[in-house]
GROMACS .gro file of C-alpha atoms in nm:
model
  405
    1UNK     CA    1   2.512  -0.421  -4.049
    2UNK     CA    2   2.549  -0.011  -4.055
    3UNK     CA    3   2.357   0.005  -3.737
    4UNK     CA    4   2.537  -0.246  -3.548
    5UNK     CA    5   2.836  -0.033  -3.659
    6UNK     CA    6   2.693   0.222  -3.530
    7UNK     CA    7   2.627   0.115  -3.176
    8UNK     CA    8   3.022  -0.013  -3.169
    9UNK     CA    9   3.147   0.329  -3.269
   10UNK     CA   10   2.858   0.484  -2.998
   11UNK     CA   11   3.013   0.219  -2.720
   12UNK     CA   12   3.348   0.339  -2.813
   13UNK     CA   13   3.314   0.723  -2.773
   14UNK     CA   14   3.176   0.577  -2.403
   15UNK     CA   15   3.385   0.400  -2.360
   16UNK     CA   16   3.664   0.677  -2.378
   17UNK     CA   17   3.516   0.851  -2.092
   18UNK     CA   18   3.351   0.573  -1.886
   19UNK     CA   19   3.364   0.782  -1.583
   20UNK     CA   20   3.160   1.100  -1.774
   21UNK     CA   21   2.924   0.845  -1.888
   22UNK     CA   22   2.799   0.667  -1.551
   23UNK     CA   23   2.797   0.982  -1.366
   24UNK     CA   24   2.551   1.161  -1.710
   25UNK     CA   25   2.364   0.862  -1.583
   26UNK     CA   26   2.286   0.900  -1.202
   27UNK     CA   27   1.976   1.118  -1.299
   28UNK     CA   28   1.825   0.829  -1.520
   29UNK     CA   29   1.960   0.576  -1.246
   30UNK     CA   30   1.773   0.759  -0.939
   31UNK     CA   31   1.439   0.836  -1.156
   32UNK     CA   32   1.402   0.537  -1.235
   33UNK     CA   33   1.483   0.385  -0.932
   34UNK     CA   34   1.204   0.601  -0.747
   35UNK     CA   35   0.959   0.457  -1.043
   36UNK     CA   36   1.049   0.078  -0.978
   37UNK     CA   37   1.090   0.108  -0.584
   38UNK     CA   38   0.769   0.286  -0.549
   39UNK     CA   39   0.520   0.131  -0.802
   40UNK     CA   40   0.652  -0.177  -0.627
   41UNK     CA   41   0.602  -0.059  -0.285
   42UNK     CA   42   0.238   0.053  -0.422
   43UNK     CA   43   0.134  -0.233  -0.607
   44UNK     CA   44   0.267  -0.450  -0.308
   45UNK     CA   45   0.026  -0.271  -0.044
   46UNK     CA   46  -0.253  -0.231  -0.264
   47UNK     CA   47  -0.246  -0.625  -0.368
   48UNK     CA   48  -0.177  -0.686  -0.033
   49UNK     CA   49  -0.468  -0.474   0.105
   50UNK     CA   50  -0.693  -0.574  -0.101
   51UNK     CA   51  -0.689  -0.912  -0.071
   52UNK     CA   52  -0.714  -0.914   0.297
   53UNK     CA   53  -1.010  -0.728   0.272
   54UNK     CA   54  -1.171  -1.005   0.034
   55UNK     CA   55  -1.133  -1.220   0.372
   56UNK     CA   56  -1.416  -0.998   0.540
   57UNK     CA   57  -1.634  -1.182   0.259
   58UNK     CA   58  -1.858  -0.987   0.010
   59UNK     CA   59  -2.172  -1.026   0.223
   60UNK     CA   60  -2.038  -0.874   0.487
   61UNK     CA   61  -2.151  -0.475   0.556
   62UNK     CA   62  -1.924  -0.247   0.774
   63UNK     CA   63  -2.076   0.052   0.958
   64UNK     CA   64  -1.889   0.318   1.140
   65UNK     CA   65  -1.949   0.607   1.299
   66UNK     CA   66  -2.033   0.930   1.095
   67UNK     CA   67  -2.050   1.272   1.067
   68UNK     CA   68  -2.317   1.553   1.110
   69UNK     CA   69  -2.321   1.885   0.974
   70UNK     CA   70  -2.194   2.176   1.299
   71UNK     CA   71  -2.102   2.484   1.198
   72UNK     CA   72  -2.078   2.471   0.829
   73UNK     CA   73  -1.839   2.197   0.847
   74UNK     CA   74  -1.861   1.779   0.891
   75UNK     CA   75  -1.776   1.682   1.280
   76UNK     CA   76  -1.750   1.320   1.336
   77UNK     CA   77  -1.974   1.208   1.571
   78UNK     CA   78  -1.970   0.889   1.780
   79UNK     CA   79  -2.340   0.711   1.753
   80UNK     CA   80  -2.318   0.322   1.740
   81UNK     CA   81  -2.419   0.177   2.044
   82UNK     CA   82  -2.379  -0.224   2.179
   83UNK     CA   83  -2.762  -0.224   2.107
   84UNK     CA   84  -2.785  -0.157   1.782
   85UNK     CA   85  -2.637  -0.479   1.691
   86UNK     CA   86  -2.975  -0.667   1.805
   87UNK     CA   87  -3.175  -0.378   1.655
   88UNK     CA   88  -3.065  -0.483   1.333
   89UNK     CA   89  -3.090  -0.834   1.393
   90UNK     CA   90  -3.471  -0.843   1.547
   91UNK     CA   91  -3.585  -0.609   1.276
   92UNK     CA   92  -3.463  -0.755   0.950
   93UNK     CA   93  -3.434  -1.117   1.013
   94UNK     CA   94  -3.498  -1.170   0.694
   95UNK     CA   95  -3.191  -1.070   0.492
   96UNK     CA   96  -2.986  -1.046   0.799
   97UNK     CA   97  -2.791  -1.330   0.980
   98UNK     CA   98  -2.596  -1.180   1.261
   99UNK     CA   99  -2.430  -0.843   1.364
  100UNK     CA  100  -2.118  -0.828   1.574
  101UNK     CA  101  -2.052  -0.486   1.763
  102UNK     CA  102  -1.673  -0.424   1.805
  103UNK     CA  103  -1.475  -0.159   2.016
  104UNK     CA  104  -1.125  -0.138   1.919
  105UNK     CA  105  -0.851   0.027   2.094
  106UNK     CA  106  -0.421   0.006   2.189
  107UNK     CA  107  -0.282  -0.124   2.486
  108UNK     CA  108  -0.017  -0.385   2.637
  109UNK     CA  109  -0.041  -0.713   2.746
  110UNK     CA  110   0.212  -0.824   2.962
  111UNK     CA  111   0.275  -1.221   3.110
  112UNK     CA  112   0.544  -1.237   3.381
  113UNK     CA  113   0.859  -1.020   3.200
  114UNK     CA  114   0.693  -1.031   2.847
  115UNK     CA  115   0.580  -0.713   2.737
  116UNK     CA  116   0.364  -0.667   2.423
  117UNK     CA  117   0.203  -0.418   2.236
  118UNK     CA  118  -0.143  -0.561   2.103
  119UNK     CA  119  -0.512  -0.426   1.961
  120UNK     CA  120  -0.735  -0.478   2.204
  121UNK     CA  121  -1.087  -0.621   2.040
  122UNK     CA  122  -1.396  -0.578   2.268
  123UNK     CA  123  -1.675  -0.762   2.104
  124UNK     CA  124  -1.962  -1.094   2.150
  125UNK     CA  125  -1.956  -1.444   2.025
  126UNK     CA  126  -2.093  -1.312   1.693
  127UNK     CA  127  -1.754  -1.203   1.615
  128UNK     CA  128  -1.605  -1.496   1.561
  129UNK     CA  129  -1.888  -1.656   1.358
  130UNK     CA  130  -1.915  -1.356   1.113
  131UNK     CA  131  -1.542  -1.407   0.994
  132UNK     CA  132  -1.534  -1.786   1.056
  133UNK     CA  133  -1.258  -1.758   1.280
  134UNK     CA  134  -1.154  -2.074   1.425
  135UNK     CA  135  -1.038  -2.115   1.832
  136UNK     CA  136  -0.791  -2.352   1.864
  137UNK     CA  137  -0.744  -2.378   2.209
  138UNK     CA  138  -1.014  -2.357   2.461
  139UNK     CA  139  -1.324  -2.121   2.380
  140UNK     CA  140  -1.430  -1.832   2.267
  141UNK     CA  141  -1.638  -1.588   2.458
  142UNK     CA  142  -1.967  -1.705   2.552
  143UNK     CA  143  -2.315  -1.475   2.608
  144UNK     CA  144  -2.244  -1.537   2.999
  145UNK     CA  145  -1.935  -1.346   2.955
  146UNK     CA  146  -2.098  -1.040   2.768
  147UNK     CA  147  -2.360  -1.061   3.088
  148UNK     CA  148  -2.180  -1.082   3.369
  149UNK     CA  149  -2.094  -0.669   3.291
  150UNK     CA  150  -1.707  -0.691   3.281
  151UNK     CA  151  -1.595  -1.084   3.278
  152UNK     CA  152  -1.200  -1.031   3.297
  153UNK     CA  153  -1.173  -1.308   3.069
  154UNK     CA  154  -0.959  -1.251   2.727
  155UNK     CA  155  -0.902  -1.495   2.377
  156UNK     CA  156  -0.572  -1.430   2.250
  157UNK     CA  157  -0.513  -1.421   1.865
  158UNK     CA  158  -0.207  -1.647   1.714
  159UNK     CA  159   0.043  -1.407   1.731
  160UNK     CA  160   0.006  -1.261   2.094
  161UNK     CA  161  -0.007  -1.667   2.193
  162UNK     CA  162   0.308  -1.762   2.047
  163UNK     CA  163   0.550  -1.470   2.159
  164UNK     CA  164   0.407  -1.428   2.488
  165UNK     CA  165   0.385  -1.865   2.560
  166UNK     CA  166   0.557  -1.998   2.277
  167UNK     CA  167   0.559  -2.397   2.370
  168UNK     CA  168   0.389  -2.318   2.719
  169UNK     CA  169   0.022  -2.374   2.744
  170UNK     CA  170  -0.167  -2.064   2.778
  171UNK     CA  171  -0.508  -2.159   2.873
  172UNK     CA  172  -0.587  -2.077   3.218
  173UNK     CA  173  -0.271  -1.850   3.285
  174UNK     CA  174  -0.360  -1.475   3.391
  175UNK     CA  175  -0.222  -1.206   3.211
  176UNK     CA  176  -0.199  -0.833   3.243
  177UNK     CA  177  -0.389  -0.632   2.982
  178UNK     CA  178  -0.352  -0.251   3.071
  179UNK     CA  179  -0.257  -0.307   3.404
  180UNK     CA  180  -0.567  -0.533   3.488
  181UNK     CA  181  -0.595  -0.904   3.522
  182UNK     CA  182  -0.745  -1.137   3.279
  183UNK     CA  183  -0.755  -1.519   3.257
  184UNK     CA  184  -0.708  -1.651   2.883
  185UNK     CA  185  -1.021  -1.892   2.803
  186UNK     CA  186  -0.882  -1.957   2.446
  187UNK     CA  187  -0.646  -1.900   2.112
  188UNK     CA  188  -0.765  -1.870   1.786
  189UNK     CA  189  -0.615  -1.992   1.465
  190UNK     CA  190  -0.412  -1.791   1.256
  191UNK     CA  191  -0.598  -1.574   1.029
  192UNK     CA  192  -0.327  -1.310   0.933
  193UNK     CA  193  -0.461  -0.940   0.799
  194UNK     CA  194  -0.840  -0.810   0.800
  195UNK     CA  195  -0.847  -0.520   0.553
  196UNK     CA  196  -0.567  -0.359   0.729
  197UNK     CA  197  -0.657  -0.481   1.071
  198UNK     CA  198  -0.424  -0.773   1.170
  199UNK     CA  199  -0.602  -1.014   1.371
  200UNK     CA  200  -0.307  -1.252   1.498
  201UNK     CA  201  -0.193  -1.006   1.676
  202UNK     CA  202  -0.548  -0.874   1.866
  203UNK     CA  203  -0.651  -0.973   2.260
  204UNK     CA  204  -1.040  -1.002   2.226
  205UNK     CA  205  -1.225  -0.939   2.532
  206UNK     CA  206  -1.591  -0.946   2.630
  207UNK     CA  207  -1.772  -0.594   2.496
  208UNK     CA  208  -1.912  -0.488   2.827
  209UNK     CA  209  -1.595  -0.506   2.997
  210UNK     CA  210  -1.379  -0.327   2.666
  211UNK     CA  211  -1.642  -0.060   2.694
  212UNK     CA  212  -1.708  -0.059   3.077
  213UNK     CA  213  -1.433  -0.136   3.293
  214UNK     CA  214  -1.153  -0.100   3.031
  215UNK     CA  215  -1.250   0.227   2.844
  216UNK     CA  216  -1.541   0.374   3.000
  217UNK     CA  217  -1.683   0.404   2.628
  218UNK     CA  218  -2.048   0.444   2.538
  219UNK     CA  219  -2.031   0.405   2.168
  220UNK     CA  220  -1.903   0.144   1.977
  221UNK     CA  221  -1.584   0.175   1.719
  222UNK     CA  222  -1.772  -0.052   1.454
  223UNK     CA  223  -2.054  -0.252   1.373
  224UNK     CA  224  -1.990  -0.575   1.153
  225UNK     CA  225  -2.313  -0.729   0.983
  226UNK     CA  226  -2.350  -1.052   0.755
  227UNK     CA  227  -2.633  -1.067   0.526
  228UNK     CA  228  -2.761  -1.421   0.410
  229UNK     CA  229  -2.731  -1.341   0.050
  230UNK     CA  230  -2.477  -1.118  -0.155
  231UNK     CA  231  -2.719  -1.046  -0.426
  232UNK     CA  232  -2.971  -0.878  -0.148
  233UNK     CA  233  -2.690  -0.664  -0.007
  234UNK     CA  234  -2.853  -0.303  -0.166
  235UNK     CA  235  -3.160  -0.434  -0.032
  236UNK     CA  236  -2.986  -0.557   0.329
  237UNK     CA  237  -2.805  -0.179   0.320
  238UNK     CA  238  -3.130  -0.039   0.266
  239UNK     CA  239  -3.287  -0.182   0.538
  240UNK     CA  240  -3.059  -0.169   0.782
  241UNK     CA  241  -2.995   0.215   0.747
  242UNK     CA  242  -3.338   0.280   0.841
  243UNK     CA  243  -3.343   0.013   1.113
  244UNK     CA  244  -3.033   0.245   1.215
  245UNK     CA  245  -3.200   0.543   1.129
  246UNK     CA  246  -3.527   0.499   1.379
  247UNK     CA  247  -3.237   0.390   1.670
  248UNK     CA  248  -3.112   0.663   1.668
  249UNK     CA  249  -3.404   0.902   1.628
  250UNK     CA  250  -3.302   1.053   1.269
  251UNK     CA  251  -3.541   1.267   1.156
  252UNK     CA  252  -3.663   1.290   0.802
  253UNK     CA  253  -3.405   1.460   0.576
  254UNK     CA  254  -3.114   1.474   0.770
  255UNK     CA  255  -2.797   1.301   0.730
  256UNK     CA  256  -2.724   0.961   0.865
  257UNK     CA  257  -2.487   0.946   1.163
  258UNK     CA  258  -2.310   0.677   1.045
  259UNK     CA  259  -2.124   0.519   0.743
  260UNK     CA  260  -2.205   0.196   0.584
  261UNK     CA  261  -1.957   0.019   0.353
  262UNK     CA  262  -1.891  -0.303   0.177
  263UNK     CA  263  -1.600  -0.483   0.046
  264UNK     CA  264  -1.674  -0.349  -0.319
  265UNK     CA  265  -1.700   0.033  -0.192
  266UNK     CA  266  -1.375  -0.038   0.052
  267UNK     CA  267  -1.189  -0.192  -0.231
  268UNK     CA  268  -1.275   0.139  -0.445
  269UNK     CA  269  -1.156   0.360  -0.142
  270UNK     CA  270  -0.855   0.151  -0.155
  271UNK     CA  271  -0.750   0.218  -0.539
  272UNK     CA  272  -0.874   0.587  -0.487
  273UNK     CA  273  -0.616   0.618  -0.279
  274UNK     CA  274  -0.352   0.423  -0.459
  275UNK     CA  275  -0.406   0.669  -0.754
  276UNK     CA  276  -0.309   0.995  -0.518
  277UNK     CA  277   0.006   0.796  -0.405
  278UNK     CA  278   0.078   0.727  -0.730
  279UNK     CA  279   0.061   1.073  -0.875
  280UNK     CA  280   0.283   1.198  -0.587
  281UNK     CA  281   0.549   0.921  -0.645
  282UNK     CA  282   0.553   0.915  -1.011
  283UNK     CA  283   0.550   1.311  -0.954
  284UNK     CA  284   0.910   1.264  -0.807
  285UNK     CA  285   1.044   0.992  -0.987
  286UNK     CA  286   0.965   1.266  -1.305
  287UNK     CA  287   1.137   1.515  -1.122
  288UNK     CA  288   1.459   1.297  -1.129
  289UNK     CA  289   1.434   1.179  -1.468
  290UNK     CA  290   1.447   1.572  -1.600
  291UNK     CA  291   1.737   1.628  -1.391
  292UNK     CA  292   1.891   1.306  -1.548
  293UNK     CA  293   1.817   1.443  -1.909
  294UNK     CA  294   1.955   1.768  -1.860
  295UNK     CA  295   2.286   1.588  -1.730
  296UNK     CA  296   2.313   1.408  -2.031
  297UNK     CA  297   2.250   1.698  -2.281
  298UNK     CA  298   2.524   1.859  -2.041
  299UNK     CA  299   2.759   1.583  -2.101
  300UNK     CA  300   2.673   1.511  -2.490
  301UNK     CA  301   2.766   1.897  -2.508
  302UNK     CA  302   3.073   1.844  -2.387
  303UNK     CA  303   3.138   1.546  -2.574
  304UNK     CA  304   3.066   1.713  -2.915
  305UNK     CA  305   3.320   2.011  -2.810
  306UNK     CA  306   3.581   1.797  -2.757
  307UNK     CA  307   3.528   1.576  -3.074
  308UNK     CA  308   3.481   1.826  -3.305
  309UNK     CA  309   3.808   1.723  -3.460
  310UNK     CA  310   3.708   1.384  -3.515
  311UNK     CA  311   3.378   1.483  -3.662
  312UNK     CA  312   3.511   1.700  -3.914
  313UNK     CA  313   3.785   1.395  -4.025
  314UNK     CA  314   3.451   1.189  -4.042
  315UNK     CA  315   3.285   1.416  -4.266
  316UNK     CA  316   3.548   1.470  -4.482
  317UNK     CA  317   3.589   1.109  -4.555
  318UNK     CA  318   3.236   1.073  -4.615
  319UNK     CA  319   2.998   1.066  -4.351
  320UNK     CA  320   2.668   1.215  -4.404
  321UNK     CA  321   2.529   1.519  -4.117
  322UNK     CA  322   2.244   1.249  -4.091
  323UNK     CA  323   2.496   0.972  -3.973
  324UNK     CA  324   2.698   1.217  -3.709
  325UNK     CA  325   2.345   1.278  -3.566
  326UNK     CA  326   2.228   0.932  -3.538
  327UNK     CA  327   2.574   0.874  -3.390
  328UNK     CA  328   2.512   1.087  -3.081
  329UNK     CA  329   2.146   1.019  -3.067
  330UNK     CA  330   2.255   0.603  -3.005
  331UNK     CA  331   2.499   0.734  -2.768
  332UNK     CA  332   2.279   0.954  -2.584
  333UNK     CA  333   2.011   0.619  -2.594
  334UNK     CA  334   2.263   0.343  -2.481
  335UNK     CA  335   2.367   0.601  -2.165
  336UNK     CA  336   2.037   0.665  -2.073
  337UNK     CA  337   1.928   0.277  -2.112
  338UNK     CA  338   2.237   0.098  -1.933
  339UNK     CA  339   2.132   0.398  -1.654
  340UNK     CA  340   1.745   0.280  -1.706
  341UNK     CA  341   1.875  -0.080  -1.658
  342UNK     CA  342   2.043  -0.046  -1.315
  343UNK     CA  343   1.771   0.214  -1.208
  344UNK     CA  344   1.590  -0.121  -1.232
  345UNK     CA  345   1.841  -0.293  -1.037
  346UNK     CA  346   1.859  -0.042  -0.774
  347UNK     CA  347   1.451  -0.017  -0.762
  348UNK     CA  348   1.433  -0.390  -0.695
  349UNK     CA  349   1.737  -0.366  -0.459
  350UNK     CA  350   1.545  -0.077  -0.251
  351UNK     CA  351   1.230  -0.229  -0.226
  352UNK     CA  352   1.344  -0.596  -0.086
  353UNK     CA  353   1.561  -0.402   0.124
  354UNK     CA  354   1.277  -0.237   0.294
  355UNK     CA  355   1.047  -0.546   0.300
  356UNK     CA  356   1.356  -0.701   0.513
  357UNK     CA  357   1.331  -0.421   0.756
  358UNK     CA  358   0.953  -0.364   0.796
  359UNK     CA  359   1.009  -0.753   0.862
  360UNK     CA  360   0.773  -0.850   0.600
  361UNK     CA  361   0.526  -0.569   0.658
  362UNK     CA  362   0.562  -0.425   0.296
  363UNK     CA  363   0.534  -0.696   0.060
  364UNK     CA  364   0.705  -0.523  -0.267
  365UNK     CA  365   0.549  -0.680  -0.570
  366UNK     CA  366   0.702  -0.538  -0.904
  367UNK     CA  367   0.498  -0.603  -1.196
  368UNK     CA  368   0.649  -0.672  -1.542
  369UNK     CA  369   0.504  -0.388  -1.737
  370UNK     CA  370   0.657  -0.144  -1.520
  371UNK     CA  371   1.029  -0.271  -1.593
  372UNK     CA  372   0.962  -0.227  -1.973
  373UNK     CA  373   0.767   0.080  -1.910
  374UNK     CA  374   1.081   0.183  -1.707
  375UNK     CA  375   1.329   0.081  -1.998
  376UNK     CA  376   1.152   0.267  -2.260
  377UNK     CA  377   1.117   0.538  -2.043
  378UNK     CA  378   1.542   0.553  -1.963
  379UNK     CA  379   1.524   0.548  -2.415
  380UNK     CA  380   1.301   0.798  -2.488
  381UNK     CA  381   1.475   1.050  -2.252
  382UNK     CA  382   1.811   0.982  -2.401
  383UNK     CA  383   1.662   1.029  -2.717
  384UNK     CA  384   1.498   1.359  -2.617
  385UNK     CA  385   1.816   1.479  -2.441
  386UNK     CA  386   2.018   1.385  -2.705
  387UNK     CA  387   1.852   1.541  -2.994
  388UNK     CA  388   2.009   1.933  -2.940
  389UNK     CA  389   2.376   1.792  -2.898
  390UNK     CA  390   2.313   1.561  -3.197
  391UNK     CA  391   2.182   1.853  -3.437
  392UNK     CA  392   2.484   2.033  -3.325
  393UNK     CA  393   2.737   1.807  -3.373
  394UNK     CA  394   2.601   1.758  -3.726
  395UNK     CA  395   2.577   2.112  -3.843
  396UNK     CA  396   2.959   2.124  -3.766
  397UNK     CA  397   3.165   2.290  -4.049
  398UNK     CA  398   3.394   2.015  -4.171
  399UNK     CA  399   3.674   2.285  -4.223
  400UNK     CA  400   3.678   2.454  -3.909
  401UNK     CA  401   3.623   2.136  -3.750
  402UNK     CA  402   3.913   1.957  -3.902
  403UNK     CA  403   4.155   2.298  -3.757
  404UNK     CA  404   3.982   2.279  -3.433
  405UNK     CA  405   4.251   2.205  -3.141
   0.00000   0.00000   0.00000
């Protein structure tokens, strides 16, 4: 019963000076804003990421272009070629099923007064068998159209297909990609997000053409490869680096020109990365929170100087030093709580609000722990502030305090 006393008599003093209260806690309100918005933010991309990647399936390797030592100093160096694909195919047909060599790049695609900006995929047929990826209209690029050295032929992924046709058919019609002419063959399925590659919204065109007569590239931008088991994969990386290795004419003891990863090492890059971000945010967020605690030691300072009349009457009518401290202490908690409990609000508020303009790009996702994390957080640095205007208050003579004016 004395402590819910207590937390009346705490409301009241706030009450007295509502205004002084809510603005001790815009320091606790914007710290803990920054924790909720941004852990939510995080966790939303990470989650997000991560389980877009699991879509490139666990047997699944992913080889990129590396880096050799010039200089003292890593250069990245551009070594995949279109043949290296069927190198590692022919020579490990035993753990491998098929290899599909990609070369991404930017451009526009454009049908009549519809403009778009799109990824342009160069790649073969192996694509879409290595990441089951369904046509739904037509067909999907054929070995004829790798041969023919620059088929102006072009799949377009679900996205590109609806806002450039909508209800039109689209097979057949030519379209501008980069200012040359392609007929669309075929429209795949929707398939959404590929690690952070989004595939709905991706033109795939032959390789030879994407590397001949679009880009003039020699080398590719990645090289996707499907082992036939997932428990052979260290042996299938193993194997295919040296099948790499003796492409490319690697001598003994020096480093591999390319980079070989699969989803497990990707997902570990991933929450590497998520860590740093999360230092740097949580790095601000703490920032604001000390500014908040100093604000409300500022305004529990002034709050003791101007009740230093009513603390001596309470003393002298029997109040211990220890209640007048726990006194201040529950009012320094319940400001820094109520400002740890719209911080929330405000958090939440922030991060649907920029989910609604990235129009559904960031995909918040605020976990419960980090709302009572957040809460206990708002308490403990009410208590802390609170403690050096409490201890003051209590030491208060009760006889100069009572002929304070």
């Amino acid at each position: 019963m004395f402590h819910f006393r207590l937390v009346v008599l705490a409301l009241r003093g706030l009450q007295q000076n509502f205004l002084r209260s809510l603005l001790a806690t815009l320091g606790v309100i914007i710290g803990v804003g920054a924790v909720v918005s941004a852990v939510s933010i995080l966790e939303g991309l990470q989650k997000d990421v991560l389980s877009s990647f699991e879509s490139l399936g666990a047997d699944q390797l992913m080889i990129f272009n590396g880096s050799q030592k010039h200089g003292g100093r890593d250069v990245s160096v551009a070594s995949l070629v279109p043949n290296d694909a069927e190198v590692v195919v022919e020579e490990n047909e035993d753990l491998v099923v098929r290899a599909a060599p990609q070369y991404q790049s930017g451009g526009q695609i454009k049908y009549y007064e519809r403009n778009l900006g799109t990824a342009i995929m160069g790649t073969t047929k192996e694509y879409a068998e290595l990441n089951d990826y369904e046509v739904v209209e037509g067909r999907f690029l054929t070995r004829e159209d790798i041969r023919s050295s620059g088929a102006m032929v072009c799949v377009l992924g679900y996205k590109i297909r609806q806002e450039l046709f909508g209800a039109l058919p689209a097979i057949g019609k030519a379209v501008k990609i980069n200012s040359k002419s392609f007929i669309v063959v075929g429209t795949m399925e929707e398939k959404g997000a590929q690690g952070i590659f989004e595939m709905d919204r991706q033109v795939i065109i032959p390789l030879s053409t994407a590397m001949g007569r679009m880009f003039g590239s020699r080398h590719l931008t990645m090289l996707s490869v499907q082992c036939n088991d997932v428990k052979a994969i260290p042996a299938c990386i193993e194997k295919v680096k040296r099948s790499l290795r003796r492409s490319h004419r690697i001598r003994a003891g020096t480093k591999d020109d390319f980079t070989v990863f699969t989803q497990e090492q990707v997902k570990q890059q991933v929450g590497q990365f998520a860590k740093i971000f999360a230092v740097v945010f949580y790095s601000i967020a703490s920032i604001s929170m000390i500014v908040g605690a100093i604000g409300i030691m500022n305004i529990m300072l002034v709050s003791v100087t101007e009740r230093t009349r009513e603390i001596g009457v309470r003393i002298a009518v029997g109040a211990r030093r220890f209640d007048i401290l726990r006194q201040f202490l529950t009012e320094a908690s319940i400001i820094s709580m109520f400002g740890g409990l719209i911080g929330i609000g405000f958090g939440v508020a922030i991060s649907s609000l920029l989910q609604d303009v990235t129009q559904q790009l960031i995909k918040p996702y605020t976990p419960p722990s980090i709302v009572v994390i957040a809460v206990v957080m708002a308490v403990v640095v009410g208590i802390v502030s609170g403690i050096y205007p409490a201890m003051r208050a209590a030491r208060l003579d009760p006889v100069q305090s009572l002929r304070f004016e």
